[in-house]
mmCIF file of C-alpha atoms in Angstrom:
data_model
loop_
_atom_site.group_PDB
_atom_site.id
_atom_site.type_symbol
_atom_site.label_atom_id
_atom_site.label_comp_id
_atom_site.label_asym_id
_atom_site.label_seq_id
_atom_site.Cartn_x
_atom_site.Cartn_y
_atom_site.Cartn_z
ATOM 1 C CA MET K 1 -27.891 -6.357 25.135
ATOM 2 C CA THR K 2 -28.519 -2.782 26.300
ATOM 3 C CA ASN K 3 -25.033 -1.435 27.050
ATOM 4 C CA PRO K 4 -22.485 -4.047 26.025
ATOM 5 C CA ARG K 5 -18.886 -3.694 27.133
ATOM 6 C CA VAL K 6 -16.870 -3.446 23.929
ATOM 7 C CA ALA K 7 -13.148 -3.923 23.263
ATOM 8 C CA LEU K 8 -11.265 -3.235 20.045
ATOM 9 C CA VAL K 9 -8.254 -5.247 18.881
ATOM 10 C CA TYR K 10 -5.812 -4.223 16.147
ATOM 11 C CA ASP K 11 -2.618 -5.757 14.776
ATOM 12 C CA ARG K 12 -0.183 -2.937 15.666
ATOM 13 C CA ILE K 13 -0.192 0.849 16.076
ATOM 14 C CA ASN K 14 2.707 2.462 14.238
ATOM 15 C CA SER K 15 1.324 4.412 11.262
ATOM 16 C CA ILE K 16 -1.722 6.124 9.804
ATOM 17 C CA GLY K 17 -3.752 4.830 6.864
ATOM 18 C CA GLY K 18 -7.187 3.557 5.944
ATOM 19 C CA ALA K 19 -7.245 0.877 8.650
ATOM 20 C CA GLU K 20 -6.380 3.414 11.326
ATOM 21 C CA ARG K 21 -9.197 5.660 10.127
ATOM 22 C CA ILE K 22 -11.528 2.700 10.596
ATOM 23 C CA LEU K 23 -10.405 2.434 14.217
ATOM 24 C CA LEU K 24 -11.146 6.121 14.758
ATOM 25 C CA ALA K 25 -14.593 5.643 13.206
ATOM 26 C CA LEU K 26 -15.248 2.727 15.594
ATOM 27 C CA HIS K 27 -14.030 4.886 18.479
ATOM 28 C CA ASP K 28 -16.738 7.424 17.615
ATOM 29 C CA ILE K 29 -19.314 4.646 18.048
ATOM 30 C CA PHE K 30 -17.721 3.022 21.133
ATOM 31 C CA PRO K 31 -15.765 5.856 22.813
ATOM 32 C CA SER K 32 -15.097 3.918 26.027
ATOM 33 C CA ALA K 33 -13.775 0.800 24.265
ATOM 34 C CA PRO K 34 -10.090 0.105 25.023
ATOM 35 C CA LEU K 35 -7.777 -0.825 22.163
ATOM 36 C CA PHE K 36 -5.628 -3.959 22.493
ATOM 37 C CA THR K 37 -2.619 -4.277 20.208
ATOM 38 C CA SER K 38 0.746 -6.009 19.894
ATOM 39 C CA VAL K 39 2.987 -2.895 19.874
ATOM 40 C CA TYR K 40 2.334 0.838 20.106
ATOM 41 C CA GLU K 41 4.763 3.447 18.732
ATOM 42 C CA LYS K 42 3.334 6.657 20.186
ATOM 43 C CA GLU K 43 5.486 9.073 18.226
ATOM 44 C CA LEU K 44 4.452 7.456 14.929
ATOM 45 C CA ALA K 45 0.747 7.312 15.757
ATOM 46 C CA PRO K 46 -0.459 10.436 17.597
ATOM 47 C CA TRP K 47 -3.991 9.647 16.387
ATOM 48 C CA ALA K 48 -4.156 6.762 18.901
ATOM 49 C CA SER K 49 -3.979 9.083 21.918
ATOM 50 C CA VAL K 50 -7.802 9.060 22.054
ATOM 51 C CA PHE K 51 -7.705 5.359 23.022
ATOM 52 C CA GLN K 52 -6.903 3.555 26.224
ATOM 53 C CA VAL K 53 -4.234 1.355 24.625
ATOM 54 C CA GLN K 54 -3.259 -2.027 26.063
ATOM 55 C CA THR K 55 -0.109 -3.602 24.588
ATOM 56 C CA SER K 56 1.307 -7.125 24.616
ATOM 57 C CA PHE K 57 4.639 -8.364 25.977
ATOM 58 C CA LEU K 58 6.188 -7.505 22.594
ATOM 59 C CA GLN K 59 6.106 -3.850 23.624
ATOM 60 C CA TYR K 60 8.983 -4.533 26.034
ATOM 61 C CA LEU K 61 11.352 -5.773 23.338
ATOM 62 C CA PRO K 62 14.025 -3.390 22.005
ATOM 63 C CA ARG K 63 12.518 -1.180 19.343
ATOM 64 C CA PHE K 64 14.614 -2.604 16.498
ATOM 65 C CA LEU K 65 13.048 -6.007 17.226
ATOM 66 C CA ARG K 66 9.453 -4.762 17.263
ATOM 67 C CA ASP K 67 9.138 -4.782 13.464
ATOM 68 C CA HIS K 68 6.183 -7.081 12.677
ATOM 69 C CA THR K 69 8.127 -8.752 9.856
ATOM 70 C CA LYS K 70 10.553 -10.076 12.498
ATOM 71 C CA LEU K 71 7.857 -11.115 14.959
ATOM 72 C CA SER K 72 5.300 -13.035 12.886
ATOM 73 C CA THR K 73 5.863 -16.289 14.799
ATOM 74 C CA LEU K 74 5.262 -14.528 18.141
ATOM 75 C CA MET K 75 2.237 -12.501 17.101
ATOM 76 C CA PRO K 76 -0.414 -15.184 17.780
ATOM 77 C CA LEU K 77 0.917 -15.680 21.311
ATOM 78 C CA ALA K 78 0.960 -11.931 21.868
ATOM 79 C CA PHE K 79 -2.769 -11.707 21.167
ATOM 80 C CA GLU K 80 -3.648 -14.904 23.013
ATOM 81 C CA GLN K 81 -2.272 -13.497 26.278
ATOM 82 C CA PHE K 82 -4.875 -10.710 26.472
ATOM 83 C CA ASP K 83 -7.598 -11.282 29.064
ATOM 84 C CA LEU K 84 -10.853 -10.159 27.425
ATOM 85 C CA SER K 85 -13.233 -11.934 29.796
ATOM 86 C CA GLU K 86 -14.793 -8.692 31.093
ATOM 87 C CA PHE K 87 -16.136 -7.721 27.652
ATOM 88 C CA ASP K 88 -19.410 -8.650 25.965
ATOM 89 C CA ILE K 89 -18.234 -7.735 22.453
ATOM 90 C CA VAL K 90 -14.726 -7.914 21.004
ATOM 91 C CA ILE K 91 -14.180 -6.344 17.567
ATOM 92 C CA SER K 92 -10.885 -7.312 15.941
ATOM 93 C CA VAL K 93 -9.809 -5.132 13.016
ATOM 94 C CA THR K 94 -7.146 -7.097 11.220
ATOM 95 C CA SER K 95 -5.134 -8.076 8.195
ATOM 96 C CA GLU K 96 -2.923 -10.365 10.272
ATOM 97 C CA TYR K 97 -3.096 -11.708 13.820
ATOM 98 C CA ALA K 98 -5.601 -9.686 15.871
ATOM 99 C CA LYS K 99 -8.136 -12.403 15.053
ATOM 100 C CA CYS K 100 -6.052 -14.761 17.264
ATOM 101 C CA VAL K 101 -7.477 -13.397 20.527
ATOM 102 C CA LEU K 102 -9.135 -15.924 22.798
ATOM 103 C CA THR K 103 -12.601 -15.136 24.142
ATOM 104 C CA LYS K 104 -14.950 -16.764 26.657
ATOM 105 C CA PRO K 105 -18.305 -18.281 25.563
ATOM 106 C CA HIS K 106 -20.225 -15.242 26.851
ATOM 107 C CA THR K 107 -18.150 -12.863 24.675
ATOM 108 C CA GLN K 108 -18.991 -12.400 21.005
ATOM 109 C CA HIS K 109 -15.913 -11.950 18.806
ATOM 110 C CA ILE K 110 -16.643 -10.039 15.582
ATOM 111 C CA CYS K 111 -13.795 -9.818 13.111
ATOM 112 C CA TYR K 112 -13.815 -6.762 10.831
ATOM 113 C CA MET K 113 -11.605 -8.228 8.137
ATOM 114 C CA LEU K 114 -9.321 -5.907 6.193
ATOM 115 C CA THR K 115 -7.897 -8.848 4.248
ATOM 116 C CA PRO K 116 -6.621 -12.358 4.948
ATOM 117 C CA THR K 117 -2.911 -12.214 5.840
ATOM 118 C CA ARG K 118 -1.383 -10.890 2.616
ATOM 119 C CA TYR K 119 2.055 -12.490 2.711
ATOM 120 C CA LEU K 120 0.511 -15.928 3.294
ATOM 121 C CA TRP K 121 -2.341 -15.816 0.798
ATOM 122 C CA THR K 122 -3.166 -13.301 -1.925
ATOM 123 C CA HIS K 123 0.179 -11.465 -2.108
ATOM 124 C CA SER K 124 2.602 -14.211 -1.085
ATOM 125 C CA GLU K 125 4.473 -14.286 -4.420
ATOM 126 C CA ARG K 126 4.796 -10.488 -4.391
ATOM 127 C CA TYR K 127 6.192 -10.537 -0.848
ATOM 128 C CA GLU K 128 8.622 -13.278 -1.801
ATOM 129 C CA HIS K 129 9.855 -11.166 -4.712
ATOM 130 C CA ASP K 130 10.083 -7.905 -2.746
ATOM 131 C CA PHE K 131 11.716 -9.180 0.436
ATOM 132 C CA PHE K 132 14.065 -11.835 -0.893
ATOM 133 C CA ARG K 133 16.100 -10.040 -3.528
ATOM 134 C CA GLY K 134 19.752 -10.255 -4.512
ATOM 135 C CA ILE K 135 21.782 -12.547 -2.273
ATOM 136 C CA PHE K 136 18.685 -13.153 -0.153
ATOM 137 C CA ARG K 137 17.066 -15.062 -3.029
ATOM 138 C CA VAL K 138 18.607 -18.210 -1.517
ATOM 139 C CA LEU K 139 16.095 -17.842 1.355
ATOM 140 C CA ARG K 140 13.052 -18.173 -0.909
ATOM 141 C CA PRO K 141 12.756 -21.971 -0.499
ATOM 142 C CA LEU K 142 12.831 -21.487 3.282
ATOM 143 C CA PHE K 143 10.066 -18.893 3.052
ATOM 144 C CA ARG K 144 7.930 -21.275 0.956
ATOM 145 C CA TRP K 145 8.424 -24.001 3.550
ATOM 146 C CA TYR K 146 7.433 -21.557 6.325
ATOM 147 C CA ARG K 147 4.416 -20.335 4.319
ATOM 148 C CA LYS K 148 3.075 -23.873 3.951
ATOM 149 C CA PHE K 149 2.838 -24.402 7.726
ATOM 150 C CA ALA K 150 1.923 -20.786 8.511
ATOM 151 C CA ARG K 151 -1.146 -21.093 6.262
ATOM 152 C CA ILE K 152 -2.317 -24.122 8.237
ATOM 153 C CA ALA K 153 -1.972 -22.165 11.489
ATOM 154 C CA ASP K 154 -3.606 -19.042 10.029
ATOM 155 C CA LEU K 155 -6.575 -21.074 8.839
ATOM 156 C CA ALA K 156 -6.981 -22.453 12.368
ATOM 157 C CA PHE K 157 -6.767 -18.962 13.916
ATOM 158 C CA ALA K 158 -9.405 -17.753 11.452
ATOM 159 C CA GLN K 159 -11.964 -20.106 13.016
ATOM 160 C CA ARG K 160 -11.880 -18.227 16.346
ATOM 161 C CA PRO K 161 -14.127 -15.234 15.543
ATOM 162 C CA ASP K 162 -17.869 -15.836 15.941
ATOM 163 C CA LYS K 163 -18.741 -13.520 13.047
ATOM 164 C CA TYR K 164 -16.987 -11.906 10.103
ATOM 165 C CA VAL K 165 -17.676 -8.488 8.619
ATOM 166 C CA ALA K 166 -15.755 -7.507 5.464
ATOM 167 C CA ILE K 167 -14.705 -4.045 4.282
ATOM 168 C CA SER K 168 -15.670 -4.857 0.665
ATOM 169 C CA ASN K 169 -17.119 -7.581 -1.516
ATOM 170 C CA VAL K 170 -13.562 -8.340 -2.655
ATOM 171 C CA ILE K 171 -12.594 -9.179 0.924
ATOM 172 C CA GLN K 172 -15.815 -11.107 1.507
ATOM 173 C CA HIS K 173 -14.813 -13.454 -1.323
ATOM 174 C CA ARG K 174 -11.230 -13.728 -0.039
ATOM 175 C CA VAL K 175 -12.410 -14.700 3.446
ATOM 176 C CA GLN K 176 -14.480 -17.516 1.999
ATOM 177 C CA ALA K 177 -11.696 -18.679 -0.330
ATOM 178 C CA CYS K 178 -8.839 -18.493 2.198
ATOM 179 C CA TYR K 179 -10.537 -19.156 5.539
ATOM 180 C CA GLU K 180 -13.657 -21.095 4.544
ATOM 181 C CA ARG K 181 -15.778 -18.628 6.519
ATOM 182 C CA VAL K 182 -18.865 -16.709 5.437
ATOM 183 C CA CYS K 183 -19.054 -12.977 6.146
ATOM 184 C CA ASP K 184 -22.299 -11.889 7.800
ATOM 185 C CA ARG K 185 -22.137 -8.452 6.211
ATOM 186 C CA VAL K 186 -20.066 -6.042 4.132
ATOM 187 C CA ILE K 187 -19.626 -2.628 5.758
ATOM 188 C CA TYR K 188 -17.666 -0.096 3.731
ATOM 189 C CA PRO K 189 -15.321 2.193 5.701
ATOM 190 C CA PRO K 190 -16.725 5.703 6.178
ATOM 191 C CA ILE K 191 -15.440 8.952 4.738
ATOM 192 C CA GLN K 192 -14.420 11.029 7.740
ATOM 193 C CA LEU K 193 -13.335 14.179 5.920
ATOM 194 C CA ASP K 194 -16.027 16.727 6.752
ATOM 195 C CA LEU K 195 -16.009 19.153 3.836
ATOM 196 C CA GLU K 196 -18.380 21.553 5.553
ATOM 197 C CA LYS K 197 -16.653 21.752 8.946
ATOM 198 C CA MET K 198 -12.990 21.362 7.992
ATOM 199 C CA PRO K 199 -11.379 24.649 6.971
ATOM 200 C CA LEU K 200 -9.520 24.523 3.671
ATOM 201 C CA ILE K 201 -5.825 25.069 4.383
ATOM 202 C CA GLN K 202 -4.089 27.621 2.181
ATOM 203 C CA LEU K 203 -1.846 25.548 -0.083
ATOM 204 C CA PRO K 204 1.301 26.615 -1.923
ATOM 205 C CA GLN K 205 0.413 28.021 -5.327
ATOM 206 C CA HIS K 206 1.236 25.322 -7.872
ATOM 207 C CA THR K 207 1.700 26.546 -11.410
ATOM 208 C CA TYR K 208 1.002 23.080 -12.770
ATOM 209 C CA ARG K 209 -1.852 20.577 -12.750
ATOM 210 C CA PHE K 210 -1.057 17.358 -10.919
ATOM 211 C CA PHE K 211 -2.168 13.836 -10.143
ATOM 212 C CA LEU K 212 -2.210 12.828 -6.489
ATOM 213 C CA ILE K 213 -1.290 9.807 -4.380
ATOM 214 C CA VAL K 214 -2.178 9.661 -0.667
ATOM 215 C CA SER K 215 -0.777 6.430 0.702
ATOM 216 C CA ARG K 216 1.692 4.561 2.842
ATOM 217 C CA LEU K 217 4.776 4.067 0.711
ATOM 218 C CA VAL K 218 5.064 0.285 0.614
ATOM 219 C CA PRO K 219 5.833 -1.992 -2.360
ATOM 220 C CA TYR K 220 2.407 -3.552 -2.939
ATOM 221 C CA LYS K 221 0.847 -0.114 -3.506
ATOM 222 C CA ARG K 222 2.744 0.000 -6.855
ATOM 223 C CA ILE K 223 3.565 3.685 -6.551
ATOM 224 C CA ASP K 224 6.615 2.913 -8.689
ATOM 225 C CA VAL K 225 4.274 2.390 -11.650
ATOM 226 C CA ALA K 226 2.689 5.816 -11.141
ATOM 227 C CA ILE K 227 6.124 7.459 -10.936
ATOM 228 C CA ARG K 228 7.380 5.840 -14.149
ATOM 229 C CA VAL K 229 4.221 6.625 -16.104
ATOM 230 C CA CYS K 230 3.990 10.245 -14.928
ATOM 231 C CA MET K 231 7.667 10.819 -15.737
ATOM 232 C CA LYS K 232 7.195 9.285 -19.196
ATOM 233 C CA LYS K 233 4.073 11.370 -19.908
ATOM 234 C CA LYS K 234 5.562 14.518 -18.303
ATOM 235 C CA ARG K 235 2.631 14.798 -15.879
ATOM 236 C CA HIS K 236 3.155 16.136 -12.391
ATOM 237 C CA LEU K 237 2.557 13.730 -9.484
ATOM 238 C CA ILE K 238 2.323 14.760 -5.824
ATOM 239 C CA ILE K 239 2.851 11.943 -3.302
ATOM 240 C CA ILE K 240 1.601 12.403 0.278
ATOM 241 C CA GLY K 241 2.715 9.827 2.835
ATOM 242 C CA LYS K 242 5.763 7.964 4.071
ATOM 243 C CA GLY K 243 6.794 4.334 4.379
ATOM 244 C CA SER K 244 9.411 1.639 4.007
ATOM 245 C CA ASP K 245 9.576 1.975 0.203
ATOM 246 C CA GLU K 246 10.284 5.715 0.190
ATOM 247 C CA ASN K 247 14.036 5.548 -0.502
ATOM 248 C CA ARG K 248 13.541 3.219 -3.473
ATOM 249 C CA LEU K 249 10.773 5.425 -4.869
ATOM 250 C CA ARG K 250 12.852 8.596 -4.493
ATOM 251 C CA HIS K 251 15.731 6.900 -6.274
ATOM 252 C CA LEU K 252 13.349 5.874 -9.063
ATOM 253 C CA ALA K 253 12.132 9.483 -9.397
ATOM 254 C CA HIS K 254 15.804 10.553 -9.609
ATOM 255 C CA HIS K 255 15.075 14.193 -8.722
ATOM 256 C CA SER K 256 12.580 14.474 -11.568
ATOM 257 C CA SER K 257 10.892 17.872 -11.706
ATOM 258 C CA TYR K 258 7.581 16.037 -12.252
ATOM 259 C CA ILE K 259 7.561 13.964 -9.022
ATOM 260 C CA HIS K 260 7.003 15.678 -5.658
ATOM 261 C CA PHE K 261 7.237 13.923 -2.263
ATOM 262 C CA LEU K 262 5.488 15.852 0.530
ATOM 263 C CA GLY K 263 5.620 13.336 3.424
ATOM 264 C CA TYR K 264 2.880 13.443 6.054
ATOM 265 C CA LEU K 265 0.403 16.328 5.956
ATOM 266 C CA THR K 266 -2.512 17.389 8.150
ATOM 267 C CA GLU K 267 -6.060 16.342 7.245
ATOM 268 C CA GLY K 268 -6.840 19.897 6.207
ATOM 269 C CA GLU K 269 -3.847 19.997 3.884
ATOM 270 C CA VAL K 270 -4.733 16.604 2.379
ATOM 271 C CA LEU K 271 -8.280 17.817 1.787
ATOM 272 C CA GLY K 272 -6.901 20.857 -0.003
ATOM 273 C CA TYR K 273 -4.850 18.680 -2.331
ATOM 274 C CA TYR K 274 -7.847 16.410 -2.956
ATOM 275 C CA GLN K 275 -9.904 19.372 -4.093
ATOM 276 C CA VAL K 276 -7.399 20.772 -6.581
ATOM 277 C CA CYS K 277 -5.776 17.612 -8.019
ATOM 278 C CA GLU K 278 -6.575 16.273 -11.478
ATOM 279 C CA ALA K 279 -7.319 12.795 -10.136
ATOM 280 C CA LEU K 280 -6.297 10.400 -7.360
ATOM 281 C CA LEU K 281 -4.059 7.562 -8.594
ATOM 282 C CA MET K 282 -4.262 4.123 -6.968
ATOM 283 C CA VAL K 283 -2.450 1.559 -9.107
ATOM 284 C CA GLY K 284 -2.112 -1.415 -6.758
ATOM 285 C CA GLU K 285 -4.915 -3.868 -6.033
ATOM 286 C CA GLU K 286 -6.369 -2.531 -2.760
ATOM 287 C CA ASP K 287 -8.472 -4.279 -0.131
ATOM 288 C CA PHE K 288 -10.566 -1.108 -0.141
ATOM 289 C CA GLY K 289 -8.521 2.029 -0.848
ATOM 290 C CA LEU K 290 -10.137 4.796 1.202
ATOM 291 C CA SER K 291 -8.160 7.731 -0.207
ATOM 292 C CA ALA K 292 -9.759 7.218 -3.638
ATOM 293 C CA ILE K 293 -13.212 7.571 -2.082
ATOM 294 C CA GLU K 294 -12.092 10.609 -0.056
ATOM 295 C CA ALA K 295 -10.887 12.282 -3.258
ATOM 296 C CA MET K 296 -14.259 11.552 -4.849
ATOM 297 C CA ARG K 297 -16.014 13.123 -1.857
ATOM 298 C CA ALA K 298 -13.939 16.227 -2.614
ATOM 299 C CA GLY K 299 -15.216 16.100 -6.194
ATOM 300 C CA ARG K 300 -12.251 14.587 -7.993
ATOM 301 C CA PRO K 301 -12.209 11.278 -9.931
ATOM 302 C CA ALA K 302 -10.044 8.293 -9.011
ATOM 303 C CA ILE K 303 -7.975 6.162 -11.373
ATOM 304 C CA THR K 304 -7.900 2.813 -9.603
ATOM 305 C CA HIS K 305 -7.439 -0.939 -10.085
ATOM 306 C CA VAL K 306 -10.587 -2.722 -11.275
ATOM 307 C CA LYS K 307 -10.105 -5.455 -8.628
ATOM 308 C CA SER K 308 -9.779 -3.044 -5.691
ATOM 309 C CA GLY K 309 -12.559 -2.805 -3.138
ATOM 310 C CA ASN K 310 -13.221 0.833 -4.005
ATOM 311 C CA ALA K 311 -13.928 -0.165 -7.626
ATOM 312 C CA GLU K 312 -17.273 -1.464 -6.345
ATOM 313 C CA LEU K 313 -18.237 2.180 -5.784
ATOM 314 C CA ILE K 314 -16.788 3.747 -8.948
ATOM 315 C CA ARG K 315 -18.640 4.152 -12.221
ATOM 316 C CA ASP K 316 -16.111 3.787 -15.023
ATOM 317 C CA ASN K 317 -15.752 6.960 -17.131
ATOM 318 C CA VAL K 318 -18.319 8.708 -14.891
ATOM 319 C CA THR K 319 -16.832 9.021 -11.399
ATOM 320 C CA GLY K 320 -13.444 7.469 -12.126
ATOM 321 C CA ILE K 321 -11.326 5.289 -14.369
ATOM 322 C CA LEU K 322 -10.857 1.554 -13.754
ATOM 323 C CA ILE K 323 -7.564 0.090 -14.960
ATOM 324 C CA GLN K 324 -7.199 -3.613 -15.662
ATOM 325 C CA ASN K 325 -3.879 -4.417 -13.969
ATOM 326 C CA GLU K 326 -0.832 -2.966 -12.196
ATOM 327 C CA MET K 327 1.303 -2.608 -15.324
ATOM 328 C CA ASP K 328 2.657 0.685 -16.673
ATOM 329 C CA GLU K 329 0.681 0.259 -19.888
ATOM 330 C CA ALA K 330 -2.621 -0.026 -18.005
ATOM 331 C CA LEU K 331 -2.086 3.220 -16.092
ATOM 332 C CA ASP K 332 -0.862 4.972 -19.231
ATOM 333 C CA ALA K 333 -4.085 3.960 -21.009
ATOM 334 C CA GLY K 334 -6.120 4.983 -17.958
ATOM 335 C CA ILE K 335 -4.657 8.493 -18.005
ATOM 336 C CA GLU K 336 -5.401 8.733 -21.715
ATOM 337 C CA ARG K 337 -9.029 7.821 -20.993
ATOM 338 C CA TYR K 338 -9.099 10.310 -18.107
ATOM 339 C CA ASP K 339 -8.050 13.092 -20.491
ATOM 340 C CA GLY K 340 -10.988 12.308 -22.786
ATOM 341 C CA VAL K 341 -13.750 12.713 -20.145
ATOM 342 C CA GLN K 342 -15.582 15.874 -19.073
ATOM 343 C CA TRP K 343 -15.749 15.355 -15.303
ATOM 344 C CA ASN K 344 -18.708 16.495 -13.200
ATOM 345 C CA SER K 345 -17.438 17.269 -9.692
ATOM 346 C CA ARG K 346 -20.932 17.610 -8.194
ATOM 347 C CA LEU K 347 -21.960 14.183 -9.495
ATOM 348 C CA ILE K 348 -18.734 12.600 -8.196
ATOM 349 C CA ARG K 349 -19.294 14.100 -4.730
ATOM 350 C CA GLU K 350 -22.899 12.963 -4.544
ATOM 351 C CA ASP K 351 -22.045 9.415 -5.657
ATOM 352 C CA VAL K 352 -20.141 8.648 -2.432
ATOM 353 C CA LYS K 353 -22.054 10.909 -0.048
ATOM 354 C CA LYS K 354 -23.816 7.890 1.479
ATOM 355 C CA LEU K 355 -20.518 6.557 2.889
ATOM 356 C CA ASP K 356 -20.650 8.753 5.972
ATOM 357 C CA GLN K 357 -20.107 8.101 9.668
ATOM 358 C CA LEU K 358 -23.856 7.885 10.367
ATOM 359 C CA SER K 359 -24.321 5.067 7.843
ATOM 360 C CA PHE K 360 -21.253 3.276 9.228
ATOM 361 C CA GLU K 361 -22.565 3.562 12.799
ATOM 362 C CA THR K 362 -26.053 2.386 11.797
ATOM 363 C CA ASN K 363 -24.625 -0.743 10.172
ATOM 364 C CA TRP K 364 -22.470 -1.556 13.182
ATOM 365 C CA ARG K 365 -25.327 -1.064 15.626
ATOM 366 C CA ARG K 366 -27.383 -3.537 13.590
ATOM 367 C CA ILE K 367 -24.556 -6.057 13.956
ATOM 368 C CA ILE K 368 -24.202 -5.467 17.704
ATOM 369 C CA TYR K 369 -27.820 -5.073 18.727
ATOM 370 C CA GLY K 370 -29.499 -7.185 16.041
#
């Protein structure tokens, strides 16, 4: 196949994170590929302006109804209505329903799996706890009933792709366990921060050393653990990002002088904070966790969960610290271990240098062209 017509499919476009950086990396390889998605919130995702975006019928619903947590039962239909018959290759990048697209026999559907649908499989108990609190606890039996049948449907949808590619070995194992499918390859997401070409933004002069979090602020990231531990140990923590859990996290920080919320920043500003932080904290179990690897590319170690995808690329006590669980005590012990290591920034940078855009593109071209 000399010049295949390629289409990209993604669950929804309404934020920026590791998955969205993957889409931009794929755009660099397939610049003419349109991007099909359920809903597109332009003002929340300026990064997507480089794509020709095609949305589903869900885009025409009132905005307050376009929240994916309210639309899970309609999502499969939204993706099934796309006509992809003109394309030779369809690449779905998904942690939910983009894998539901229907393709013709002449079209090869490759699913780049971020993770099997979290609230149905690996994180279902956590979602039940986080979303059905207080008086809403009475709805938990209804959710469990829904989950039982939704898993059956999700397993059926997961048979539609012709091939699977996973973002980490962790996800490769999950795909086999949850969907009974074998991944053809693991392709790690690339580091897109170009240290040589990107100018270092002049940052405010901080008179303190600080740990760093760069993340969407959502419950499963366990940023609450990092806040509690840093407050207890009187260590400064800078948090870059926004999300649905922000109000709860700010309340937890309770105007502490040790916790600093900066919201969204530019790539240059984020790079600056990577380069001068003590370490990147990533407490929750991540499918991959790209910001930890970006911090390492800037020469700083990462303190991350041992079961996260990025842990496959971290040498404990050499390029980072691996913690055993998401509990406060585990992070506390991890910071203690961090304090006892003499870190070599050059070695940390070199360890992840191979995860560049060229390597990512080479791996994808092998998948496409054989």
